[in-house]
Amino acid sequence: MADKGFPQKKVLSLVLCVAVMLSVMVMGAGAAFSDQDKIENTEAVNMCTALNIIGGYEDGSYHPERNIERSEITKMICVALNGGKEPNLAVPATPTFSDVRGSADAWAEKYIESCAAQGIVSGVGGGRFSPAGNVTGSQLAKMLLVALGYRADEANFTGNGWDTNVNVIATQKGLYEGLENMDVSAALTRDNAAQMIWNALQAVEVEYTYTLVTENGQLVSKVVVQDKAPATVGSNEYDYTLLYDKYKAVMTDDYYTTVTMESYKWVEKDNKFEYTFGVTGGSSSGDITFTSAADYTDLFAQQVNVVYKNNSKDTKNADVYGIYAADSQVLYEGVAGDIESNDQDSIKIDGVKYKVDDDNGLAGVEYYAENVYGIVGTSTDAEDYYTVRVIDLDGDDEVDCVVYLPFSVEKVTYVGTKSVTAGTSYTFEDDNIYDGIAKDDYAVIVKSAHTADGKDTLTKADTISGKVTGTKTNEVAVDGTWYNLVSGVSVSMGSSYDFVVVNGYVFGADLTAESVKDVLFLSARDTYEANFGGKTAIVEAKVMIGKDEEIINVEKLEGKLITNSAGMDGTKYTNESTLVTGLYTYTVNSNGNYELKAVNDDNNKAGYDTYVANAGKFTNSTDKLGNGLVIADDAMVYVQKSDSSGLACITGKALKEFSSDFGDQLAVALVSEVNGIEYAKVVALVDDGVTPPTASYDDEYGYVLDKNGGVYLSELDDGTEVTYMTIWNGTEELKVYVEGDETSSIKVGDVVSYEVVSDQEIEDISVATSQPVAITGLETKSEGAIVYETGSEQKNLTLDEDVVVIGIDTTDKTGADKVTLETIAMAQSKKEGTLVPNAYVVTDTTGNKVLAIFYDVNNELDGKSDLNTAGQLKVNTAVSTLKGKGTLTDGKYYKISSVQSTSVASGLATDVTYKVESLAKTAAETALDVSLSYTDVAATVGNVTYSGGTLSLATAMSSAGQGVMLKVTVSAPDAADGVVYILAQYDA
């Protein structure tokens, strides 16, 4: 995940426009030009525009990338020196330069002549000015320094080395601030020119003074260049900047530490915004207010600098030249759902990490509702779909606060001449309601507290029409484009809707007439239990939706509430007896309850061509339904016995493999016609006594990868609902689908078994196992042994001769190739008494044979807890005639020089090197004497027995340290010397 390196801005296809929400359409400070997003020096361009120094082109653009011309810069300087007003200038009878008058740039002659007369410009030599030529940074710096009061000749701005002298003083005066990487000898862009002019306006003017000094006994006059003294107005002092001199303008940051925009409102009678700021530092206390016709509302909650004319005792009546962010910056614009916790000093926004200003992570970030500064909230106050601005207040690139715009989306249920109803009532007189509002519209509603004019504001929500092509948890794909679902909105796979979409979130979905609806099979229902005052009830039912068996709550049937009371209004209520086994279309309401409609051939064919209520049972001899209806291989077939047992959903292909007839109690089908042939596509069969059919194929194994969208619902070209996923089978990645919705039962990271239908289609998929194990022993041969811990017991099983070995990486949810039995490492221990799980093992139905091993190549399953070892000690170390020769190292190989007790070491030859995994059990084993000695054991270990190659310890051990050593002596009754055969290490 990338760290934040620069401010991010997310572009939303259907984002709310805050300016529209404010119901005031004015030119904003941040949107003066059509190509505003290309301007880098936004503050400078905005301020120079507000001060009437710089303008754009007729098409509304600024073109910040274009080079500025010498003629253009002279006009800008003349206007700036005249306080933003067009100066009254004349031209001499004889032009100073030969290439201006009569040229295409003759319009600029008066400005060029004025600048020449003031020593600001001097031409390019040979009596020429080159009005259409480019201006370099050094050249503009020289012009601006002269405008600030420097004398070109005395400051050595002419002759050899002029540019060096200019650049030194320009740097001292801050003319290159913000442009440190600019090549001052290259042509200057309009963007950078604005920055230099704005820097110059904030620079203090200079003046020349003369001082008499004595040198060599002579009295001489010395010229000194110095900054002009501050201007004093009343009790306030102001730096004598070019801005103050020419515009009588001052800035709030001259005397306040911070100025924060806390609220704004639109004053209609004045045709202006009124902005209120909270201030710290300075002589004033409390809030200050400014008014302006320009829209600066996007600076809410930011620390700003206000540039205004010092012509009023009350700032509210002062002329505002501009308001811009001081150190604040917007790091991100998008929706609240993009913001998530990360750690104590950072958060993540749309996957990018941002630092936060304190050590409380997301919990420490202040949230402000738009235009409501007095209440500080948290992230839980902002719904995921709210528009947000993530703000850094002090320029350290760290998140300080978030501003969010609360809104709701409501369906318009009434439109009258004076008012409308959308959730609640709004009037045309008191509220802002969009033109053309109509019943059944959806309106985006921003309450008065968050608008500039203090009125509730309704704007029409955008709608898109399309078909549901995929679903995930709280997400829906509409014709391939993914959107988030707001709580309470439900959709059906394959159905077409008019979607109400705001900020990428679906707020409503109205089903279109041509939509194909989802179908479920109702297997059985619970008995009626009254609620809702004893007359109606929510009935619990067992259903199959695709291949998922679910228990659902049925709230309505045929649009009516369910009752068992006689005499109820039949237009509002239906009797529970009508809720019977069969096929139904369904929707899920905002309460999570189901509303069902029985499939029929009159008005609810669920999008299919016909519904056959008496299709006849499946006939094995013809592979058709009893009335001759062909069953599609990809048909969804619901089967069960009449007692509701054996409920399953299989394919038509699987049904045709059944060896007997089926469906003597119920046989119904939804039919589609393809090329003149009718195919049963959805079938429900219930039989009185025959066990339902199931498919019987060899299982394949695979690991579900986090690729190609993970596990998601979609459909084929013929409309068949399928679940897509990418599976790693040990040698290749396979993007496959299975019919039906498996998104709730199969997840990324699952190990699964399945049956292959075709190159892309699978069926009968299920999670093969979810039990992590720690492999501690493995024979790498056909039908060899495998030993592993489950956390509750130790297993010693046999490998199937065709055991499948699949390498996986559970950290990255990817597959790993070239993994074999030989490459599997034994599980490691990170803590005394535990083992780190490193694999999943699939066994046959007997539990004795291992069919598949999913081994993590990191030797550790990600996110799985360590497994406790059982209270037994497996004899898995060396067998030897120790005879006092010292201790043996666990797991190494030793040569047996002699075998003194065949009852323990039966079949072991001498002079052969062994690493014995277990001792053979013999008939004489019960006569063995087992004794135990140990060191570093804090608790007594008793009742040691030996059986089947396993030493059982009745009492668990504990130790203050690692590496408890046990010495186990096993001897037969006739072994007088008490030969020691086994030495093992047991970690408690």
GROMACS .gro file of C-alpha atoms in nm, residues 91-284:
model
  194
   91VAL     CA    1   0.207   5.753  -2.566
   92PRO     CA    2   0.483   5.990  -2.684
   93ALA     CA    3   0.482   6.135  -3.032
   94THR     CA    4   0.798   5.941  -3.106
   95PRO     CA    5   0.790   5.583  -2.980
   96THR     CA    6   1.071   5.464  -2.756
   97PHE     CA    7   1.088   5.130  -2.936
   98SER     CA    8   1.073   5.069  -3.307
   99ASP     CA    9   0.888   4.735  -3.307
  100VAL     CA   10   0.574   4.816  -3.106
  101ARG     CA   11   0.369   5.083  -3.285
  102GLY     CA   12   0.199   4.938  -3.590
  103SER     CA   13   0.258   4.580  -3.479
  104ALA     CA   14   0.007   4.320  -3.359
  105ASP     CA   15   0.104   4.424  -3.004
  106ALA     CA   16   0.034   4.792  -3.053
  107TRP     CA   17  -0.247   4.761  -2.794
  108ALA     CA   18   0.027   4.740  -2.527
  109GLU     CA   19   0.224   5.046  -2.637
  110LYS     CA   20   0.099   5.271  -2.356
  111TYR     CA   21   0.190   5.015  -2.092
  112ILE     CA   22   0.531   4.956  -2.246
  113GLU     CA   23   0.601   5.328  -2.262
  114SER     CA   24   0.489   5.378  -1.900
  115CYS     CA   25   0.714   5.097  -1.775
  116ALA     CA   26   1.005   5.229  -1.982
  117ALA     CA   27   0.961   5.578  -1.837
  118GLN     CA   28   0.974   5.435  -1.483
  119GLY     CA   29   1.286   5.228  -1.558
  120ILE     CA   30   1.095   4.903  -1.517
  121VAL     CA   31   1.179   4.783  -1.870
  122SER     CA   32   1.461   4.885  -2.102
  123GLY     CA   33   1.417   4.683  -2.422
  124VAL     CA   34   1.628   4.413  -2.579
  125GLY     CA   35   1.878   4.636  -2.758
  126GLY     CA   36   1.890   4.806  -3.093
  127GLY     CA   37   1.591   5.020  -3.005
  128ARG     CA   38   1.366   4.717  -2.996
  129PHE     CA   39   1.133   4.586  -2.722
  130SER     CA   40   1.020   4.249  -2.868
  131PRO     CA   41   0.663   4.276  -2.732
  132ALA     CA   42   0.573   3.921  -2.834
  133GLY     CA   43   0.889   3.776  -2.685
  134ASN     CA   44   0.904   3.560  -2.377
  135VAL     CA   45   0.992   3.685  -2.030
  136THR     CA   46   1.238   3.499  -1.810
  137GLY     CA   47   1.217   3.477  -1.434
  138SER     CA   48   1.517   3.706  -1.391
  139GLN     CA   49   1.369   3.965  -1.626
  140LEU     CA   50   1.037   3.976  -1.440
  141ALA     CA   51   1.221   3.987  -1.108
  142LYS     CA   52   1.409   4.298  -1.227
  143MET     CA   53   1.081   4.466  -1.331
  144LEU     CA   54   0.916   4.387  -0.998
  145LEU     CA   55   1.216   4.504  -0.794
  146VAL     CA   56   1.207   4.839  -0.972
  147ALA     CA   57   0.833   4.855  -0.901
  148LEU     CA   58   0.920   4.801  -0.533
  149GLY     CA   59   1.146   5.108  -0.541
  150TYR     CA   60   1.488   4.980  -0.643
  151ARG     CA   61   1.686   5.198  -0.888
  152ALA     CA   62   1.814   4.982  -1.171
  153ASP     CA   63   2.142   5.168  -1.221
  154GLU     CA   64   2.230   5.204  -0.853
  155ALA     CA   65   2.134   4.845  -0.778
  156ASN     CA   66   2.350   4.721  -1.069
  157PHE     CA   67   2.051   4.576  -1.256
  158THR     CA   68   2.212   4.680  -1.585
  159GLY     CA   69   2.532   4.581  -1.764
  160ASN     CA   70   2.728   4.265  -1.716
  161GLY     CA   71   2.613   4.042  -1.433
  162TRP     CA   72   2.280   4.221  -1.403
  163ASP     CA   73   2.087   3.897  -1.367
  164THR     CA   74   2.307   3.773  -1.084
  165ASN     CA   75   2.250   4.095  -0.890
  166VAL     CA   76   1.877   4.077  -0.960
  167ASN     CA   77   1.847   3.717  -0.846
  168VAL     CA   78   2.029   3.782  -0.519
  169ILE     CA   79   1.798   4.068  -0.419
  170ALA     CA   80   1.487   3.896  -0.561
  171THR     CA   81   1.559   3.598  -0.339
  172GLN     CA   82   1.606   3.826  -0.037
  173LYS     CA   83   1.273   3.996  -0.106
  174GLY     CA   84   1.090   3.662  -0.147
  175LEU     CA   85   1.002   3.698  -0.515
  176TYR     CA   86   1.094   3.336  -0.584
  177GLU     CA   87   0.910   3.192  -0.283
  178GLY     CA   88   0.725   2.877  -0.387
  179LEU     CA   89   0.930   2.862  -0.709
  180GLU     CA   90   1.255   2.729  -0.571
  181ASN     CA   91   1.292   2.473  -0.851
  182MET     CA   92   1.218   2.718  -1.132
  183ASP     CA   93   1.485   2.790  -1.395
  184VAL     CA   94   1.506   3.171  -1.373
  185SER     CA   95   1.673   3.195  -1.715
  186ALA     CA   96   1.394   3.005  -1.892
  187ALA     CA   97   1.073   3.142  -2.038
  188LEU     CA   98   0.820   3.213  -1.765
  189THR     CA   99   0.476   3.051  -1.767
  190ARG     CA  100   0.158   3.240  -1.685
  191ASP     CA  101   0.126   3.019  -1.376
  192ASN     CA  102   0.468   3.115  -1.236
  193ALA     CA  103   0.433   3.478  -1.340
  194ALA     CA  104   0.125   3.507  -1.119
  195GLN     CA  105   0.322   3.362  -0.827
  196MET     CA  106   0.603   3.614  -0.869
  197ILE     CA  107   0.361   3.906  -0.892
  198TRP     CA  108   0.173   3.789  -0.583
  199ASN     CA  109   0.505   3.753  -0.397
  200ALA     CA  110   0.602   4.105  -0.501
  201LEU     CA  111   0.271   4.247  -0.380
  202GLN     CA  112   0.345   4.106  -0.034
  203ALA     CA  113   0.701   4.240  -0.029
  204VAL     CA  114   0.786   4.561   0.159
  205GLU     CA  115   0.873   4.857  -0.061
  206VAL     CA  116   1.216   5.018  -0.036
  207GLU     CA  117   1.335   5.378  -0.030
  208TYR     CA  118   1.670   5.554  -0.069
  209THR     CA  119   1.807   5.777   0.208
  210TYR     CA  120   2.117   5.995   0.213
  211THR     CA  121   2.351   6.011   0.509
  212LEU     CA  122   2.654   6.241   0.562
  213VAL     CA  123   2.961   6.056   0.676
  214THR     CA  124   3.331   6.151   0.713
  215GLU     CA  125   3.578   5.970   0.493
  216ASN     CA  126   3.948   6.067   0.488
  217GLY     CA  127   3.865   6.391   0.661
  218GLN     CA  128   3.606   6.475   0.398
  219LEU     CA  129   3.229   6.499   0.451
  220VAL     CA  130   3.056   6.282   0.189
  221SER     CA  131   2.701   6.175   0.121
  222LYS     CA  132   2.619   5.800   0.134
  223VAL     CA  133   2.311   5.640  -0.028
  224VAL     CA  134   2.136   5.373   0.179
  225VAL     CA  135   1.859   5.141   0.055
  226GLN     CA  136   1.615   5.038   0.327
  227ASP     CA  137   1.264   4.901   0.373
  228LYS     CA  138   0.995   5.162   0.419
  229ALA     CA  139   0.871   5.205   0.772
  230PRO     CA  140   0.537   5.042   0.863
  231ALA     CA  141   0.222   5.244   0.808
  232THR     CA  142   0.036   5.343   1.122
  233VAL     CA  143  -0.343   5.359   1.116
  234GLY     CA  144  -0.489   5.430   1.455
  235SER     CA  145  -0.329   5.184   1.693
  236ASN     CA  146  -0.241   4.938   1.419
  237GLU     CA  147   0.079   4.913   1.222
  238TYR     CA  148   0.093   4.759   0.875
  239ASP     CA  149   0.393   4.658   0.669
  240TYR     CA  150   0.437   4.903   0.384
  241THR     CA  151   0.399   4.642   0.113
  242LEU     CA  152   0.321   4.706  -0.250
  243LEU     CA  153  -0.022   4.561  -0.172
  244TYR     CA  154  -0.079   4.812   0.106
  245ASP     CA  155   0.062   5.105  -0.091
  246LYS     CA  156  -0.133   5.052  -0.412
  247TYR     CA  157  -0.449   4.879  -0.287
  248LYS     CA  158  -0.459   4.990   0.078
  249ALA     CA  159  -0.498   4.618   0.139
  250VAL     CA  160  -0.398   4.428   0.452
  251MET     CA  161  -0.409   4.063   0.553
  252THR     CA  162  -0.549   3.895   0.858
  253ASP     CA  163  -0.228   3.700   0.911
  254ASP     CA  164  -0.055   4.034   0.976
  255TYR     CA  165  -0.205   4.040   1.324
  256TYR     CA  166  -0.379   3.705   1.394
  257THR     CA  167  -0.211   3.373   1.459
  258THR     CA  168  -0.492   3.168   1.306
  259VAL     CA  169  -0.812   3.260   1.125
  260THR     CA  170  -1.055   2.968   1.082
  261MET     CA  171  -1.374   2.982   0.874
  262GLU     CA  172  -1.648   2.866   1.110
  263SER     CA  173  -1.964   2.947   0.915
  264TYR     CA  174  -2.107   3.113   0.608
  265LYS     CA  175  -2.445   3.232   0.489
  266TRP     CA  176  -2.591   3.392   0.182
  267VAL     CA  177  -2.747   3.735   0.238
  268GLU     CA  178  -2.991   3.769  -0.048
  269LYS     CA  179  -3.066   4.141  -0.006
  270ASP     CA  180  -2.697   4.224  -0.032
  271ASN     CA  181  -2.623   3.957  -0.291
  272LYS     CA  182  -2.322   3.855  -0.084
  273PHE     CA  183  -2.191   3.579   0.137
  274GLU     CA  184  -2.125   3.655   0.500
  275TYR     CA  185  -1.826   3.464   0.640
  276THR     CA  186  -1.755   3.427   1.010
  277PHE     CA  187  -1.408   3.340   1.133
  278GLY     CA  188  -1.273   3.232   1.468
  279VAL     CA  189  -0.938   3.399   1.544
  280THR     CA  190  -0.651   3.339   1.781
  281GLY     CA  191  -0.375   3.583   1.871
  282GLY     CA  192  -0.383   3.953   1.791
  283SER     CA  193  -0.565   4.225   1.982
  284SER     CA  194  -0.919   4.120   1.891
   0.00000   0.00000   0.00000
